[in-house]
Amino acid sequence: MKRIVDHIRTFSRKQTGEKKAPFSINQSIANAIDMIGEQYANHRIKLKTDLDENLPEISGNLYRFEQVVLILLSNGKDAVEEKALTADEGFRKELSLKTFQTESKIFLEFTDNGSGIPQENLEKIFNPFYTTKKSGEGTGLGLSIAFGIIGEMDGTISVESEVGIGTKMIIQFPLNSLEVKK
C-alpha cells in the first residue's frame, strides 16, 4: 500500500515531456494497474495482461506514458460499463493489455468488449474536446492528450472498433528511434 501511495504522489506531481529517460513499457503498465486495479475489481471488470517480457526499454517520460495507459483504461472501463447497461446478464466486462514486438516495432494493444465506437466517430476521437459522453461526464481531452504524448515519443496511436463488439487501441513505437543507446 505504501509503494502505491508513494507512486501516486510522484505520478500526480507536474511531469513534463522534456524529461526523457529509459523505462519499461511493461513496468509503466504495471504501475498504472496498481493505481486502478482495485477499482476495476470492485466494478467486476476483468483486466487481463499479456506482456512480452523481452521488450527493450524505450526513451520517454514514464509518468506521461502512464497517463496514456490510465486514459485508455478509463475509456475502456466507460465502454464496458455502458454496454453492461443493456447487455444480457451473461455479459462479462473485460479489458486486455498486450505488448509485443516485431523486427521493427513495439506494440501495445488495449482491447475492450464494450459498446464500440460508431464508424462516423472514429476519425474524430483524437480531436481536442470531442466527446460522445453526456454533458458533465467527459471533457473530450483524454485521447487528444494520449495522442500528443505518444507523438512526442515518435509513436503512433490508432483505433479499430465495431459497435456492440468493442474497441482496440493500438500504440506503435519504431524500435530504431526508441532503443536506449548504451
PDB file of N, CA and C in Angstrom, residues 23-81:
ATOM      1  N   PHE A  23      12.774   3.632 -19.859  1.00  0.00           N
ATOM      2  CA  PHE A  23      11.799   2.982 -18.986  1.00  0.00           C
ATOM      3  C   PHE A  23      11.207   1.772 -19.693  1.00  0.00           C
ATOM      4  N   SER A  24      10.626   0.911 -18.901  1.00  0.00           N
ATOM      5  CA  SER A  24       9.976  -0.292 -19.393  1.00  0.00           C
ATOM      6  C   SER A  24       8.487  -0.020 -19.592  1.00  0.00           C
ATOM      7  N   ILE A  25       7.994  -0.268 -20.796  1.00  0.00           N
ATOM      8  CA  ILE A  25       6.561  -0.138 -21.058  1.00  0.00           C
ATOM      9  C   ILE A  25       5.780  -1.040 -20.118  1.00  0.00           C
ATOM     10  N   ASN A  26       6.258  -2.266 -19.924  1.00  0.00           N
ATOM     11  CA  ASN A  26       5.546  -3.205 -19.055  1.00  0.00           C
ATOM     12  C   ASN A  26       5.484  -2.704 -17.616  1.00  0.00           C
ATOM     13  N   GLN A  27       6.558  -2.083 -17.136  1.00  0.00           N
ATOM     14  CA  GLN A  27       6.550  -1.546 -15.772  1.00  0.00           C
ATOM     15  C   GLN A  27       5.570  -0.396 -15.669  1.00  0.00           C
ATOM     16  N   SER A  28       5.497   0.421 -16.712  1.00  0.00           N
ATOM     17  CA  SER A  28       4.542   1.526 -16.736  1.00  0.00           C
ATOM     18  C   SER A  28       3.111   0.994 -16.661  1.00  0.00           C
ATOM     19  N   ILE A  29       2.829  -0.065 -17.395  1.00  0.00           N
ATOM     20  CA  ILE A  29       1.503  -0.692 -17.349  1.00  0.00           C
ATOM     21  C   ILE A  29       1.225  -1.225 -15.948  1.00  0.00           C
ATOM     22  N   ALA A  30       2.206  -1.900 -15.364  1.00  0.00           N
ATOM     23  CA  ALA A  30       2.042  -2.450 -14.009  1.00  0.00           C
ATOM     24  C   ALA A  30       1.769  -1.339 -12.998  1.00  0.00           C
ATOM     25  N   ASN A  31       2.482  -0.213 -13.129  1.00  0.00           N
ATOM     26  CA  ASN A  31       2.268   0.913 -12.224  1.00  0.00           C
ATOM     27  C   ASN A  31       0.841   1.443 -12.343  1.00  0.00           C
ATOM     28  N   ALA A  32       0.360   1.592 -13.573  1.00  0.00           N
ATOM     29  CA  ALA A  32      -0.996   2.092 -13.791  1.00  0.00           C
ATOM     30  C   ALA A  32      -2.021   1.117 -13.215  1.00  0.00           C
ATOM     31  N   ILE A  33      -1.817  -0.160 -13.428  1.00  0.00           N
ATOM     32  CA  ILE A  33      -2.753  -1.162 -12.899  1.00  0.00           C
ATOM     33  C   ILE A  33      -2.740  -1.162 -11.379  1.00  0.00           C
ATOM     34  N   ASP A  34      -1.572  -0.952 -10.773  1.00  0.00           N
ATOM     35  CA  ASP A  34      -1.500  -0.845  -9.314  1.00  0.00           C
ATOM     36  C   ASP A  34      -2.400   0.278  -8.804  1.00  0.00           C
ATOM     37  N   MET A  35      -2.470   1.370  -9.567  1.00  0.00           N
ATOM     38  CA  MET A  35      -3.266   2.519  -9.131  1.00  0.00           C
ATOM     39  C   MET A  35      -4.766   2.285  -9.268  1.00  0.00           C
ATOM     40  N   ILE A  36      -5.193   1.501 -10.261  1.00  0.00           N
ATOM     41  CA  ILE A  36      -6.636   1.386 -10.527  1.00  0.00           C
ATOM     42  C   ILE A  36      -7.184  -0.041 -10.446  1.00  0.00           C
ATOM     43  N   GLY A  37      -6.330  -1.013 -10.231  1.00  0.00           N
ATOM     44  CA  GLY A  37      -6.756  -2.407 -10.263  1.00  0.00           C
ATOM     45  C   GLY A  37      -7.887  -2.740  -9.312  1.00  0.00           C
ATOM     46  N   GLU A  38      -7.824  -2.219  -8.106  1.00  0.00           N
ATOM     47  CA  GLU A  38      -8.867  -2.494  -7.111  1.00  0.00           C
ATOM     48  C   GLU A  38     -10.211  -1.928  -7.550  1.00  0.00           C
ATOM     49  N   GLN A  39     -10.185  -0.740  -8.128  1.00  0.00           N
ATOM     50  CA  GLN A  39     -11.412  -0.118  -8.623  1.00  0.00           C
ATOM     51  C   GLN A  39     -12.060  -0.994  -9.700  1.00  0.00           C
ATOM     52  N   TYR A  40     -11.245  -1.541 -10.586  1.00  0.00           N
ATOM     53  CA  TYR A  40     -11.775  -2.391 -11.645  1.00  0.00           C
ATOM     54  C   TYR A  40     -12.363  -3.675 -11.062  1.00  0.00           C
ATOM     55  N   ALA A  41     -11.679  -4.239 -10.091  1.00  0.00           N
ATOM     56  CA  ALA A  41     -12.194  -5.443  -9.434  1.00  0.00           C
ATOM     57  C   ALA A  41     -13.532  -5.143  -8.774  1.00  0.00           C
ATOM     58  N   ASN A  42     -13.657  -3.992  -8.122  1.00  0.00           N
ATOM     59  CA  ASN A  42     -14.918  -3.608  -7.472  1.00  0.00           C
ATOM     60  C   ASN A  42     -16.050  -3.433  -8.477  1.00  0.00           C
ATOM     61  N   HIS A  43     -15.713  -3.075  -9.705  1.00  0.00           N
ATOM     62  CA  HIS A  43     -16.716  -2.915 -10.768  1.00  0.00           C
ATOM     63  C   HIS A  43     -16.904  -4.207 -11.567  1.00  0.00           C
ATOM     64  N   ARG A  44     -16.253  -5.266 -11.107  1.00  0.00           N
ATOM     65  CA  ARG A  44     -16.323  -6.582 -11.761  1.00  0.00           C
ATOM     66  C   ARG A  44     -15.870  -6.534 -13.215  1.00  0.00           C
ATOM     67  N   ILE A  45     -14.784  -5.827 -13.427  1.00  0.00           N
ATOM     68  CA  ILE A  45     -14.175  -5.757 -14.750  1.00  0.00           C
ATOM     69  C   ILE A  45     -12.930  -6.624 -14.714  1.00  0.00           C
ATOM     70  N   LYS A  46     -12.889  -7.609 -15.603  1.00  0.00           N
ATOM     71  CA  LYS A  46     -11.726  -8.484 -15.678  1.00  0.00           C
ATOM     72  C   LYS A  46     -10.645  -7.776 -16.491  1.00  0.00           C
ATOM     73  N   LEU A  47      -9.491  -7.621 -15.887  1.00  0.00           N
ATOM     74  CA  LEU A  47      -8.362  -6.954 -16.522  1.00  0.00           C
ATOM     75  C   LEU A  47      -7.296  -8.003 -16.801  1.00  0.00           C
ATOM     76  N   LYS A  48      -7.081  -8.288 -18.094  1.00  0.00           N
ATOM     77  CA  LYS A  48      -6.115  -9.310 -18.498  1.00  0.00           C
ATOM     78  C   LYS A  48      -4.883  -8.642 -19.091  1.00  0.00           C
ATOM     79  N   THR A  49      -3.721  -9.226 -18.806  1.00  0.00           N
ATOM     80  CA  THR A  49      -2.485  -8.724 -19.402  1.00  0.00           C
ATOM     81  C   THR A  49      -1.730  -9.869 -20.064  1.00  0.00           C
ATOM     82  N   ASP A  50      -1.109  -9.556 -21.180  1.00  0.00           N
ATOM     83  CA  ASP A  50      -0.235 -10.479 -21.901  1.00  0.00           C
ATOM     84  C   ASP A  50       0.963  -9.628 -22.348  1.00  0.00           C
ATOM     85  N   LEU A  51       1.966  -9.546 -21.467  1.00  0.00           N
ATOM     86  CA  LEU A  51       3.082  -8.627 -21.684  1.00  0.00           C
ATOM     87  C   LEU A  51       4.345  -9.379 -22.075  1.00  0.00           C
ATOM     88  N   ASP A  52       4.922  -8.991 -23.195  1.00  0.00           N
ATOM     89  CA  ASP A  52       6.167  -9.578 -23.681  1.00  0.00           C
ATOM     90  C   ASP A  52       7.295  -9.180 -22.733  1.00  0.00           C
ATOM     91  N   GLU A  53       7.870 -10.148 -22.066  1.00  0.00           N
ATOM     92  CA  GLU A  53       8.913  -9.872 -21.070  1.00  0.00           C
ATOM     93  C   GLU A  53      10.241  -9.476 -21.690  1.00  0.00           C
ATOM     94  N   ASN A  54      10.379  -9.592 -23.002  1.00  0.00           N
ATOM     95  CA  ASN A  54      11.655  -9.310 -23.662  1.00  0.00           C
ATOM     96  C   ASN A  54      11.685  -7.968 -24.393  1.00  0.00           C
ATOM     97  N   LEU A  55      10.742  -7.074 -24.082  1.00  0.00           N
ATOM     98  CA  LEU A  55      10.739  -5.770 -24.738  1.00  0.00           C
ATOM     99  C   LEU A  55      11.944  -4.956 -24.289  1.00  0.00           C
ATOM    100  N   PRO A  56      12.578  -4.244 -25.207  1.00  0.00           N
ATOM    101  CA  PRO A  56      13.650  -3.339 -24.787  1.00  0.00           C
ATOM    102  C   PRO A  56      13.043  -2.119 -24.099  1.00  0.00           C
ATOM    103  N   GLU A  57      13.860  -1.450 -23.276  1.00  0.00           N
ATOM    104  CA  GLU A  57      13.406  -0.194 -22.690  1.00  0.00           C
ATOM    105  C   GLU A  57      13.305   0.839 -23.798  1.00  0.00           C
ATOM    106  N   ILE A  58      12.439   1.825 -23.578  1.00  0.00           N
ATOM    107  CA  ILE A  58      12.307   2.922 -24.528  1.00  0.00           C
ATOM    108  C   ILE A  58      12.618   4.225 -23.810  1.00  0.00           C
ATOM    109  N   SER A  59      12.803   5.277 -24.573  1.00  0.00           N
ATOM    110  CA  SER A  59      13.129   6.578 -24.006  1.00  0.00           C
ATOM    111  C   SER A  59      11.890   7.466 -24.028  1.00  0.00           C
ATOM    112  N   GLY A  60      11.591   8.045 -22.882  1.00  0.00           N
ATOM    113  CA  GLY A  60      10.440   8.930 -22.769  1.00  0.00           C
ATOM    114  C   GLY A  60      10.237   9.303 -21.320  1.00  0.00           C
ATOM    115  N   ASN A  61       9.056   9.780 -21.009  1.00  0.00           N
ATOM    116  CA  ASN A  61       8.712  10.124 -19.646  1.00  0.00           C
ATOM    117  C   ASN A  61       7.761   9.069 -19.106  1.00  0.00           C
ATOM    118  N   LEU A  62       8.234   8.290 -18.146  1.00  0.00           N
ATOM    119  CA  LEU A  62       7.462   7.190 -17.564  1.00  0.00           C
ATOM    120  C   LEU A  62       6.079   7.648 -17.112  1.00  0.00           C
ATOM    121  N   TYR A  63       6.003   8.775 -16.431  1.00  0.00           N
ATOM    122  CA  TYR A  63       4.729   9.216 -15.854  1.00  0.00           C
ATOM    123  C   TYR A  63       3.754   9.691 -16.914  1.00  0.00           C
ATOM    124  N   ARG A  64       4.270  10.330 -17.951  1.00  0.00           N
ATOM    125  CA  ARG A  64       3.373  10.738 -19.040  1.00  0.00           C
ATOM    126  C   ARG A  64       2.853   9.516 -19.797  1.00  0.00           C
ATOM    127  N   PHE A  65       3.704   8.501 -19.942  1.00  0.00           N
ATOM    128  CA  PHE A  65       3.235   7.282 -20.597  1.00  0.00           C
ATOM    129  C   PHE A  65       2.197   6.581 -19.719  1.00  0.00           C
ATOM    130  N   GLU A  66       2.393   6.584 -18.412  1.00  0.00           N
ATOM    131  CA  GLU A  66       1.379   6.019 -17.506  1.00  0.00           C
ATOM    132  C   GLU A  66       0.063   6.759 -17.655  1.00  0.00           C
ATOM    133  N   GLN A  67       0.135   8.065 -17.896  1.00  0.00           N
ATOM    134  CA  GLN A  67      -1.077   8.844 -18.118  1.00  0.00           C
ATOM    135  C   GLN A  67      -1.829   8.308 -19.335  1.00  0.00           C
ATOM    136  N   VAL A  68      -1.116   7.965 -20.394  1.00  0.00           N
ATOM    137  CA  VAL A  68      -1.738   7.372 -21.582  1.00  0.00           C
ATOM    138  C   VAL A  68      -2.421   6.056 -21.213  1.00  0.00           C
ATOM    139  N   VAL A  69      -1.718   5.209 -20.469  1.00  0.00           N
ATOM    140  CA  VAL A  69      -2.281   3.916 -20.068  1.00  0.00           C
ATOM    141  C   VAL A  69      -3.556   4.139 -19.257  1.00  0.00           C
ATOM    142  N   LEU A  70      -3.527   5.077 -18.321  1.00  0.00           N
ATOM    143  CA  LEU A  70      -4.706   5.351 -17.492  1.00  0.00           C
ATOM    144  C   LEU A  70      -5.865   5.908 -18.317  1.00  0.00           C
ATOM    145  N   ILE A  71      -5.578   6.755 -19.284  1.00  0.00           N
ATOM    146  CA  ILE A  71      -6.632   7.290 -20.163  1.00  0.00           C
ATOM    147  C   ILE A  71      -7.301   6.151 -20.923  1.00  0.00           C
ATOM    148  N   LEU A  72      -6.497   5.268 -21.499  1.00  0.00           N
ATOM    149  CA  LEU A  72      -7.070   4.176 -22.290  1.00  0.00           C
ATOM    150  C   LEU A  72      -7.834   3.195 -21.397  1.00  0.00           C
ATOM    151  N   LEU A  73      -7.313   2.927 -20.217  1.00  0.00           N
ATOM    152  CA  LEU A  73      -8.035   2.052 -19.292  1.00  0.00           C
ATOM    153  C   LEU A  73      -9.347   2.685 -18.848  1.00  0.00           C
ATOM    154  N   SER A  74      -9.341   3.982 -18.605  1.00  0.00           N
ATOM    155  CA  SER A  74     -10.560   4.680 -18.191  1.00  0.00           C
ATOM    156  C   SER A  74     -11.610   4.659 -19.302  1.00  0.00           C
ATOM    157  N   ASN A  75     -11.180   4.920 -20.534  1.00  0.00           N
ATOM    158  CA  ASN A  75     -12.120   4.874 -21.654  1.00  0.00           C
ATOM    159  C   ASN A  75     -12.683   3.469 -21.838  1.00  0.00           C
ATOM    160  N   GLY A  76     -11.826   2.456 -21.688  1.00  0.00           N
ATOM    161  CA  GLY A  76     -12.292   1.067 -21.794  1.00  0.00           C
ATOM    162  C   GLY A  76     -13.296   0.738 -20.699  1.00  0.00           C
ATOM    163  N   LYS A  77     -13.024   1.201 -19.496  1.00  0.00           N
ATOM    164  CA  LYS A  77     -13.947   0.986 -18.367  1.00  0.00           C
ATOM    165  C   LYS A  77     -15.308   1.594 -18.687  1.00  0.00           C
ATOM    166  N   ASP A  78     -15.295   2.848 -19.165  1.00  0.00           N
ATOM    167  CA  ASP A  78     -16.553   3.508 -19.518  1.00  0.00           C
ATOM    168  C   ASP A  78     -17.314   2.728 -20.581  1.00  0.00           C
ATOM    169  N   ALA A  79     -16.591   2.200 -21.573  1.00  0.00           N
ATOM    170  CA  ALA A  79     -17.234   1.463 -22.672  1.00  0.00           C
ATOM    171  C   ALA A  79     -17.872   0.168 -22.192  1.00  0.00           C
ATOM    172  N   VAL A  80     -17.187  -0.580 -21.317  1.00  0.00           N
ATOM    173  CA  VAL A  80     -17.775  -1.842 -20.847  1.00  0.00           C
ATOM    174  C   VAL A  80     -18.913  -1.579 -19.873  1.00  0.00           C
ATOM    175  N   GLU A  81     -18.801  -0.507 -19.084  1.00  0.00           N
ATOM    176  CA  GLU A  81     -19.889  -0.147 -18.166  1.00  0.00           C
ATOM    177  C   GLU A  81     -21.128   0.263 -18.965  1.00  0.00           C
TER     178      GLU A  81
END
